[in-house]
PDB file of C-alpha atoms and ligand atoms in Angstrom:
ATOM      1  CA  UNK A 514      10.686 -10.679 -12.069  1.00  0.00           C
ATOM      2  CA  UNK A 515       6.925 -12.053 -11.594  1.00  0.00           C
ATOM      3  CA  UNK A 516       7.279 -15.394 -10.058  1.00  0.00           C
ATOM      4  CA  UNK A 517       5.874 -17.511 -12.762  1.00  0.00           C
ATOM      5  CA  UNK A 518       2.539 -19.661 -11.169  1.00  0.00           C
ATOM      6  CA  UNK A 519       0.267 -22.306 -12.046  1.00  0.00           C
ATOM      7  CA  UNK A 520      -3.534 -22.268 -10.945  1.00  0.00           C
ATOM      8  CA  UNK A 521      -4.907 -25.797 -10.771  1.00  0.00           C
ATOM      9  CA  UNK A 522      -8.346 -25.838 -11.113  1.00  0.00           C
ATOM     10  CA  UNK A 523     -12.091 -28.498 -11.396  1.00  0.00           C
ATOM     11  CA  UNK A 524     -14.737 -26.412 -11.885  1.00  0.00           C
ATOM     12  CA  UNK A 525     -15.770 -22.779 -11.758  1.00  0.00           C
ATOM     13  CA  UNK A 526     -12.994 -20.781 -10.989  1.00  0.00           C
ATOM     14  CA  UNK A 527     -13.831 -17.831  -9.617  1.00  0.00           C
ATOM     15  CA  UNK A 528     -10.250 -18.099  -7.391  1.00  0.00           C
ATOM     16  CA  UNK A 529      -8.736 -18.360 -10.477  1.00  0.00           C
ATOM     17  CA  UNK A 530     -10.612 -15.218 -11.671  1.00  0.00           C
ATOM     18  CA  UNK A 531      -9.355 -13.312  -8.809  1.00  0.00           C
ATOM     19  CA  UNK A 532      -5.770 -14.498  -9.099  1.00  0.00           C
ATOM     20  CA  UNK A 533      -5.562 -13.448 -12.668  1.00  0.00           C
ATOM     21  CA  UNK A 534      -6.986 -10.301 -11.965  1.00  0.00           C
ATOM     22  CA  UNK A 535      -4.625  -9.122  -8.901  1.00  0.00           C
ATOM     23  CA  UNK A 536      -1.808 -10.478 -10.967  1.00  0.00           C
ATOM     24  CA  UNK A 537      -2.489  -7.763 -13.453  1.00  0.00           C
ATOM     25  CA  UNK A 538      -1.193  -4.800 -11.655  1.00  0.00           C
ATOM     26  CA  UNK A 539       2.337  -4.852 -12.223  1.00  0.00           C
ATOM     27  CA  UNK A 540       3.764  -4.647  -8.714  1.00  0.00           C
ATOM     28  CA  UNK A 541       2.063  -7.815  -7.994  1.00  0.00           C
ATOM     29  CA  UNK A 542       5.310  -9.714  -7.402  1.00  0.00           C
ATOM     30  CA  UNK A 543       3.542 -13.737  -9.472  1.00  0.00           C
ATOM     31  CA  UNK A 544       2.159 -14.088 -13.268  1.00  0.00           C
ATOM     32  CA  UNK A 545      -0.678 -16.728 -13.871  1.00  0.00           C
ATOM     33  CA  UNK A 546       0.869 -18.484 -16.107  1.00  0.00           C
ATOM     34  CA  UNK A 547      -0.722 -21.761 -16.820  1.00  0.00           C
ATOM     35  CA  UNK A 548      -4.364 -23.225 -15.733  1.00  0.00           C
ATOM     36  CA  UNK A 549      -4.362 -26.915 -15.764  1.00  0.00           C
ATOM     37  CA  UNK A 550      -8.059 -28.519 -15.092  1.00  0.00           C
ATOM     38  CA  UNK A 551      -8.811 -32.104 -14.535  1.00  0.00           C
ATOM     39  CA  UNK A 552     -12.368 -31.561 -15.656  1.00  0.00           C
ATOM     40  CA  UNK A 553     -12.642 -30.654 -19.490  1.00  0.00           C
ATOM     41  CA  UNK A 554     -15.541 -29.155 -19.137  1.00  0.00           C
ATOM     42  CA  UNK A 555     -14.637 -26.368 -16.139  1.00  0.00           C
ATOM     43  CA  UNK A 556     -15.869 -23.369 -17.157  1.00  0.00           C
ATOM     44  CA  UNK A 557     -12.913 -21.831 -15.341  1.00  0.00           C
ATOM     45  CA  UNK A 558     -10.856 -22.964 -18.576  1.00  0.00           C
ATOM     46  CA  UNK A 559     -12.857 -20.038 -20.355  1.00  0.00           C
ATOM     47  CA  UNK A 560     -11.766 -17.818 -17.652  1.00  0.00           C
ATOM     48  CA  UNK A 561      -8.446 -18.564 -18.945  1.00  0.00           C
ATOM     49  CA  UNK A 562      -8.406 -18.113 -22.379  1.00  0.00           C
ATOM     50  CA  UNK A 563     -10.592 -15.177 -22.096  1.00  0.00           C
ATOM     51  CA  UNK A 564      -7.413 -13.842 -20.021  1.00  0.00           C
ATOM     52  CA  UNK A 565      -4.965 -15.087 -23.040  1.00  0.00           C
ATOM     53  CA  UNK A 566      -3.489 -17.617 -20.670  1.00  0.00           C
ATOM     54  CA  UNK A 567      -1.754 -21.047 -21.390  1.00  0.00           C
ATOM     55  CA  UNK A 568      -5.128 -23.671 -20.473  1.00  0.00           C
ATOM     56  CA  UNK A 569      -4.098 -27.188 -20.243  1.00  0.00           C
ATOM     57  CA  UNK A 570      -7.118 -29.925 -19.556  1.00  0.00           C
ATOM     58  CA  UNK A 571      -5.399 -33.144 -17.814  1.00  0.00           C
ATOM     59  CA  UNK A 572      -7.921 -35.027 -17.267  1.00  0.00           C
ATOM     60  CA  UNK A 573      -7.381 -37.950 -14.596  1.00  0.00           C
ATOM     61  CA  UNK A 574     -10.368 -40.081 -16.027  1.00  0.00           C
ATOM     62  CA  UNK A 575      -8.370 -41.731 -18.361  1.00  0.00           C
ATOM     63  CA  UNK A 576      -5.276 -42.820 -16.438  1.00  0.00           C
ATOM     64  CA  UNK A 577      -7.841 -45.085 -14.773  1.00  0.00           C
ATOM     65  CA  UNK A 578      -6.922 -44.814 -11.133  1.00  0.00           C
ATOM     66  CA  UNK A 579      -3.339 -44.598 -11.524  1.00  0.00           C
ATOM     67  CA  UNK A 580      -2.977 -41.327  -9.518  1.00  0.00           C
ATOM     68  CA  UNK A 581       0.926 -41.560  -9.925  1.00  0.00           C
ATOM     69  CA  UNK A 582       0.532 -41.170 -13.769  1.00  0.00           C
ATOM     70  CA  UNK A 583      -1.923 -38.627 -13.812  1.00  0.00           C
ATOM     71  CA  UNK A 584       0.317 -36.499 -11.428  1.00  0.00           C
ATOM     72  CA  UNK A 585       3.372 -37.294 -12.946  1.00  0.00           C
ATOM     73  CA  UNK A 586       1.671 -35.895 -15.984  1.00  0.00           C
ATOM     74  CA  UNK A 587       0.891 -32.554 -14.655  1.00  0.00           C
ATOM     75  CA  UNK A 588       4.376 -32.612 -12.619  1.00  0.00           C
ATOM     76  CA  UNK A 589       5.665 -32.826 -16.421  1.00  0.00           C
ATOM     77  CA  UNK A 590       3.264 -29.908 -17.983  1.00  0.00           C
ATOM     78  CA  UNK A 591       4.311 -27.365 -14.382  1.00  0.00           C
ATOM     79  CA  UNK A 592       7.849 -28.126 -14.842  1.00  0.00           C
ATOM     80  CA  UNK A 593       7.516 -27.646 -18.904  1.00  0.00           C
ATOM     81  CA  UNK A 594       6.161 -24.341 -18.495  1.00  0.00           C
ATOM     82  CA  UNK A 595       8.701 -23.390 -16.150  1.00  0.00           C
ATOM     83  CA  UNK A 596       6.132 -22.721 -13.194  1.00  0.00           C
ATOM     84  CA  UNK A 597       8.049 -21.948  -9.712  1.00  0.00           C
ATOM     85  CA  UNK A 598       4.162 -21.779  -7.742  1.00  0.00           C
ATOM     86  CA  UNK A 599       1.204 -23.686  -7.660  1.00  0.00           C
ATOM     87  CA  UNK A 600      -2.460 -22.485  -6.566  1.00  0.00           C
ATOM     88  CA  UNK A 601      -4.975 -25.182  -6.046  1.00  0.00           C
ATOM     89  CA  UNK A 602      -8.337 -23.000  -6.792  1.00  0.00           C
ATOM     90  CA  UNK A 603     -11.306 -25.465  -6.203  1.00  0.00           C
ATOM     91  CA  UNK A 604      -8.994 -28.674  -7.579  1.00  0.00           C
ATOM     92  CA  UNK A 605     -11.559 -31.213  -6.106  1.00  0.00           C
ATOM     93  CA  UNK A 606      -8.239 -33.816  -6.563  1.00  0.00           C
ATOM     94  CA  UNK A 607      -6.332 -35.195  -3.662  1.00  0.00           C
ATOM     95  CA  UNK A 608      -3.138 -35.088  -4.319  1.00  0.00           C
ATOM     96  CA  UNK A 609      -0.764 -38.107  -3.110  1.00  0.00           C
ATOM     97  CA  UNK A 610       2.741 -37.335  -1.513  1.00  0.00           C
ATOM     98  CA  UNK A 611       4.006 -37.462  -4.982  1.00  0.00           C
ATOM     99  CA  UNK A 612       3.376 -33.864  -6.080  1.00  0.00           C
ATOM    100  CA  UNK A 613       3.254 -32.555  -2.612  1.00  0.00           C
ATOM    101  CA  UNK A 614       6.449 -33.211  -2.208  1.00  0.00           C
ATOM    102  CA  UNK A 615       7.862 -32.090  -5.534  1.00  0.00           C
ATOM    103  CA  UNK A 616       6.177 -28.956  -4.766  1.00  0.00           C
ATOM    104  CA  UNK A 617       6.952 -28.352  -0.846  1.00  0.00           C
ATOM    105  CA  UNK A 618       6.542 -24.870   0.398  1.00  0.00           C
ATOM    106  CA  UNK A 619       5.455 -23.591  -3.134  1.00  0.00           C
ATOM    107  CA  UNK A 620       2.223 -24.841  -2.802  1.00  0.00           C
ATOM    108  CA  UNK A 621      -0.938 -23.118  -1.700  1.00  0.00           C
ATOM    109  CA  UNK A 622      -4.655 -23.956  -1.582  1.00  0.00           C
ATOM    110  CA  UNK A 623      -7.694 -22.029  -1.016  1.00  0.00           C
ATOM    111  CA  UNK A 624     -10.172 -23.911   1.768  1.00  0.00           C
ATOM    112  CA  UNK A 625     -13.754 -22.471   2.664  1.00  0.00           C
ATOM    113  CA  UNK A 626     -13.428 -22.777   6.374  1.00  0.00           C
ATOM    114  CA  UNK A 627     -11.782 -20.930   8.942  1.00  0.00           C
ATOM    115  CA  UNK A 628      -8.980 -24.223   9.588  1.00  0.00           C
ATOM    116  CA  UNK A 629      -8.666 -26.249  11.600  1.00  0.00           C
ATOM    117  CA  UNK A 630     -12.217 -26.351  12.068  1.00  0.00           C
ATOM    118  CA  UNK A 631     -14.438 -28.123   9.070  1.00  0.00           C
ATOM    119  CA  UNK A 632     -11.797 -29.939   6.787  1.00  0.00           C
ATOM    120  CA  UNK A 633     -12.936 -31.775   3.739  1.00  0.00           C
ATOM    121  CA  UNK A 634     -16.260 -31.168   2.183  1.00  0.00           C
ATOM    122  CA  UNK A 635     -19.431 -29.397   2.918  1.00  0.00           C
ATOM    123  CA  UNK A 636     -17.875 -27.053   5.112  1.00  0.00           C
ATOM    124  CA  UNK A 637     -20.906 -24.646   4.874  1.00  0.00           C
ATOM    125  CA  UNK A 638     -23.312 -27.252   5.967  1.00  0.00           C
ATOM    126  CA  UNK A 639     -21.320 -28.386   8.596  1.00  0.00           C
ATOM    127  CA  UNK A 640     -20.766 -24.797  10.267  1.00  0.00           C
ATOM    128  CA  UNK A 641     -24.442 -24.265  10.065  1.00  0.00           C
ATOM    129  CA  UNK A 642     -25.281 -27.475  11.902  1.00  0.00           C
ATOM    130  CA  UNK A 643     -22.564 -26.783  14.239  1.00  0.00           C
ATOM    131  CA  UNK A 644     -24.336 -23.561  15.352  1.00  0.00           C
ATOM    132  CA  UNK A 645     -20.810 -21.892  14.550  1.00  0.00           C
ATOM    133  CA  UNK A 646     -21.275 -18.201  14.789  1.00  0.00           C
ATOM    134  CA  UNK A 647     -17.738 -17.185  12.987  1.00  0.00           C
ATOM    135  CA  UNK A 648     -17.105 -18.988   9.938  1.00  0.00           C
ATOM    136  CA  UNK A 649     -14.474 -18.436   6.980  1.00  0.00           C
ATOM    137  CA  UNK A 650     -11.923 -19.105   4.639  1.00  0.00           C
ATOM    138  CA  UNK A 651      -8.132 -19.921   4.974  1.00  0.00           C
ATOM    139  CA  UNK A 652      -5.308 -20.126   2.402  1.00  0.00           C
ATOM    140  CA  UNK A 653      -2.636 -22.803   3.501  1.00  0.00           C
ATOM    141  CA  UNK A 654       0.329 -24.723   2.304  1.00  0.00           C
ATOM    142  CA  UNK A 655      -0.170 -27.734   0.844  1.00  0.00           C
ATOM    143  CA  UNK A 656       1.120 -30.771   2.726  1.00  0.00           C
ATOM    144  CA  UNK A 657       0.375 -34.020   2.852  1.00  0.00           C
ATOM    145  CA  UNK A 658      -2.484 -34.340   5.546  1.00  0.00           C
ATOM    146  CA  UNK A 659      -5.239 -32.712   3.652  1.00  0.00           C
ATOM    147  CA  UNK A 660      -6.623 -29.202   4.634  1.00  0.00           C
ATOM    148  CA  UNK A 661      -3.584 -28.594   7.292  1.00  0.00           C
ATOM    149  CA  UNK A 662      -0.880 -27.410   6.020  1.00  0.00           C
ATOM    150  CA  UNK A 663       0.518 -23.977   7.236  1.00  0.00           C
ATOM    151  CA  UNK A 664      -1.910 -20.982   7.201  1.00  0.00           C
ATOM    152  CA  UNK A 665      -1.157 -18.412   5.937  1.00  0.00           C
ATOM    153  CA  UNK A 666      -3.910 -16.060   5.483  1.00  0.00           C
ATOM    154  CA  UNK A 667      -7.857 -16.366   6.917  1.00  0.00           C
ATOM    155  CA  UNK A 668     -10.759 -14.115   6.876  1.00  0.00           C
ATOM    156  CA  UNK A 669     -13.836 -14.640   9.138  1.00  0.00           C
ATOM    157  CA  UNK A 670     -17.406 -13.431   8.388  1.00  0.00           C
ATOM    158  CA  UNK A 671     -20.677 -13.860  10.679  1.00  0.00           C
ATOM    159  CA  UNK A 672     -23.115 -16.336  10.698  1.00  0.00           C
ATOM    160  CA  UNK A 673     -26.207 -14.881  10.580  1.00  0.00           C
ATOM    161  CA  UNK A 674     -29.756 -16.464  11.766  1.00  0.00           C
ATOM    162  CA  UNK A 675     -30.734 -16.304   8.508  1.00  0.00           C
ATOM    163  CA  UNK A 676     -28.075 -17.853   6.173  1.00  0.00           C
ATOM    164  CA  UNK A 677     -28.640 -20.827   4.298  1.00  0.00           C
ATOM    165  CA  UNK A 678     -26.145 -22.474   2.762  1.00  0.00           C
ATOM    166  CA  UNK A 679     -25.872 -20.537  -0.120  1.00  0.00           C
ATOM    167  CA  UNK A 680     -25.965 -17.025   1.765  1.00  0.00           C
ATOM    168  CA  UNK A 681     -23.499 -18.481   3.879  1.00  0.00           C
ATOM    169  CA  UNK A 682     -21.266 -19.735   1.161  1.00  0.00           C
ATOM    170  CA  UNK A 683     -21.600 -15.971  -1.148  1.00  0.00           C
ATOM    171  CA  UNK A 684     -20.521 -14.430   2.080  1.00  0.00           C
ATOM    172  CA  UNK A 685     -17.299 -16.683   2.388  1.00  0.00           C
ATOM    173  CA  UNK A 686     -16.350 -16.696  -0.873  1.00  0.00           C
ATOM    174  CA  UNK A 687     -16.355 -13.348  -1.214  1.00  0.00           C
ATOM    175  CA  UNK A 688     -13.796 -13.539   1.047  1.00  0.00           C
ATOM    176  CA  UNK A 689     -11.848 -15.888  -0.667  1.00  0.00           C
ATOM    177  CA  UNK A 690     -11.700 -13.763  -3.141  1.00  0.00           C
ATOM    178  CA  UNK A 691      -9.943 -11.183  -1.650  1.00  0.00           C
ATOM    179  CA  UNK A 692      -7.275 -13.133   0.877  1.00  0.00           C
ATOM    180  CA  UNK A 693      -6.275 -15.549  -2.071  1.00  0.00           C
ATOM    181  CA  UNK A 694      -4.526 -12.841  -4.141  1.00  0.00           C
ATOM    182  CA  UNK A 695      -2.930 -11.795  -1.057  1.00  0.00           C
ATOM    183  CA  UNK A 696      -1.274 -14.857   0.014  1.00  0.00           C
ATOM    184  CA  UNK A 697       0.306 -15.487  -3.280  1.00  0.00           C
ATOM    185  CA  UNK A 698       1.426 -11.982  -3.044  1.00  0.00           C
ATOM    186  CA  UNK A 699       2.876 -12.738   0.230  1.00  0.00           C
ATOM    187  CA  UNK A 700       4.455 -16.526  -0.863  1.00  0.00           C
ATOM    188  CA  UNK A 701       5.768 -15.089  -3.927  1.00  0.00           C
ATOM    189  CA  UNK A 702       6.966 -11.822  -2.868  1.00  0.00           C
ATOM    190  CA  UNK A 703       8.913 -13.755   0.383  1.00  0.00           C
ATOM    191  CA  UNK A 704       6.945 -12.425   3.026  1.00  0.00           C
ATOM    192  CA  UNK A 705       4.765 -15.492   3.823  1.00  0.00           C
ATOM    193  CA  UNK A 706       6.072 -16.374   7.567  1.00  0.00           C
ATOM    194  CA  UNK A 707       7.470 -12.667   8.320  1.00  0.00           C
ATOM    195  CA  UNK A 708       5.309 -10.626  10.579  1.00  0.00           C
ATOM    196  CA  UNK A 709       2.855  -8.440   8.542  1.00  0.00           C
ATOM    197  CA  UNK A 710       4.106  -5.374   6.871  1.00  0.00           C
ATOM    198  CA  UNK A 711       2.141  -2.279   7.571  1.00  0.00           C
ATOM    199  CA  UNK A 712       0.447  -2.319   4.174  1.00  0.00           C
ATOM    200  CA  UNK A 713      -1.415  -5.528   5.009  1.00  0.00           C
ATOM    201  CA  UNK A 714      -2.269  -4.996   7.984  1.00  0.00           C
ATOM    202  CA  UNK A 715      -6.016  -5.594   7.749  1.00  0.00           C
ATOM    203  CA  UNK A 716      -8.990  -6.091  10.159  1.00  0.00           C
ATOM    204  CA  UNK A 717     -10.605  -8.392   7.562  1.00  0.00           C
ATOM    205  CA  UNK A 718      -8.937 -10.420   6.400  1.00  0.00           C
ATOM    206  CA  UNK A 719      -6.274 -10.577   9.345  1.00  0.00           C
ATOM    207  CA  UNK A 720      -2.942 -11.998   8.018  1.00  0.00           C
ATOM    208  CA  UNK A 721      -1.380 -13.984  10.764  1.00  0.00           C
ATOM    209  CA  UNK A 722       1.717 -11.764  12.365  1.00  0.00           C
ATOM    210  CA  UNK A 723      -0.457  -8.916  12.436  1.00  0.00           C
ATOM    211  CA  UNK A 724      -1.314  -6.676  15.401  1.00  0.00           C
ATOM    212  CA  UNK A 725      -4.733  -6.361  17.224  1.00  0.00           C
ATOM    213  CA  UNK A 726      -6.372  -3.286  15.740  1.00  0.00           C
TER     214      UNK A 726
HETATM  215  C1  GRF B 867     -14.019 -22.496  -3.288  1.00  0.00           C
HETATM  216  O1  GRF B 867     -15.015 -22.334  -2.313  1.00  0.00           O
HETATM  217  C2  GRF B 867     -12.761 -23.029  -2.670  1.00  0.00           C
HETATM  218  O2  GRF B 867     -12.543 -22.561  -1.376  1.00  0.00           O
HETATM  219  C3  GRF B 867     -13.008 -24.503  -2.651  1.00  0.00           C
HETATM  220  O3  GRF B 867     -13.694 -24.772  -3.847  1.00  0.00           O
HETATM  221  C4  GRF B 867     -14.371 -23.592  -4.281  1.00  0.00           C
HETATM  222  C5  GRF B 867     -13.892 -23.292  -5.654  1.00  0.00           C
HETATM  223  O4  GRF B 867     -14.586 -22.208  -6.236  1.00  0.00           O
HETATM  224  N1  GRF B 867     -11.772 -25.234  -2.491  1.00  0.00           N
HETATM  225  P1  GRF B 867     -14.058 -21.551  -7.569  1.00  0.00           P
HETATM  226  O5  GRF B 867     -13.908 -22.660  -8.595  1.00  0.00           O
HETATM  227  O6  GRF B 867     -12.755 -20.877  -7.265  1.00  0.00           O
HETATM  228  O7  GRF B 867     -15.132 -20.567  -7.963  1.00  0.00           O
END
């Protein structure tokens, strides 16, 4: 049985995209099942429907601050749809210890850095003006200190003398792209924490547990 999972999105969705796709080979062991925006106007809502999938705008604007009710209100439409994961794809919400907590360990999020280096925003920016010569992407779960949860998967790409922000960011979230599928298939097939099996054992992405090529 695909583990049935929510993808929580704000804006483009091009996580999302991915998810739905890797989802649609049958061995992959979770089903997108619901999208659930904040933003009614993410084009990642499209993605959805163009993929036949339940799209659900909850929009926090009008609970007017009250960050309880407006997560209390997507607690409701997970738990209505029967949803056992949650993927936070580019969900520019932070979440209060509320849902974290409901969701504990079933929670993943998608951050375009190589953590713990760069939390929050502007991450591609930031590694520039660092100098950073490695930069990334990491897929974690979701606790309450933003951007630290438990990592799961990462990928690292060079920075080149070159990049710009936006080179630097297409080269990342390419990236993204491909270790974001892969740690859902690793949370939702039971492997996440186990050493990796042979199959994933990548030199790019690296999933953490596996050996030195
Ligand atoms: C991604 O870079 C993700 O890492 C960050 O927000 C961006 C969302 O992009 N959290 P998309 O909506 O998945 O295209």
């Amino acid at each position: 049985m695909k583990r049935r999972t929510a993808v929580l999105i704000s804006g483009r969705g091009s996580n999302l995209k991915a998810l739905i796709d890797a989802a649609r080979d049958p061995r992959f062991p979770a089903e997108i099942a619901l999208v659930i925006s904040n933003e009614p106007e993410a084009p990642g809502l499209k993605l959805a429907q163009e993929a036949g999938i339940a799209a659900q705008v909850i929009a926090h604007r009008p609970f007017r601050g009250d960050r309880a009710a407006h997560e209390a209100a997507i607690d409701h439409a997970l738990t209505a749809a029967e949803i056992e994961l949650v993927c936070l794809a580019g969900y520019m919400r932070l979440l209060t210890p509320f849902l974290v907590g409901r969701w504990a360990g079933r929670m993943l999020n998608i951050h375009p850095s190589l953590l713990p280096a760069f939390p929050g925003l502007h991450t591609h920016a930031r590694a520039l003006a660092a100098g950073a010569k490695v930069h990334g992407c990491t897929v974690h779960l979701v606790t309450e200190e933003m951007d630290s949860g438990p990592i799961l998967v990462q990928a690292a790409v060079p920075v080149l003398p070159d990049d710009d922000e936006a080179t630097l960011a297409a080269r990342v979230l390419a990236q993204e792209h491909v270790i974001y599928p892969l740690a859902l298939r690793l949370l939702a097939g039971g492997e996440a924490g186990k050493p990796a099996s042979p199959a994933s054992r990548l030199v790019n992405p690296l999933p953490i547990g596996a050996e030195a090529p």
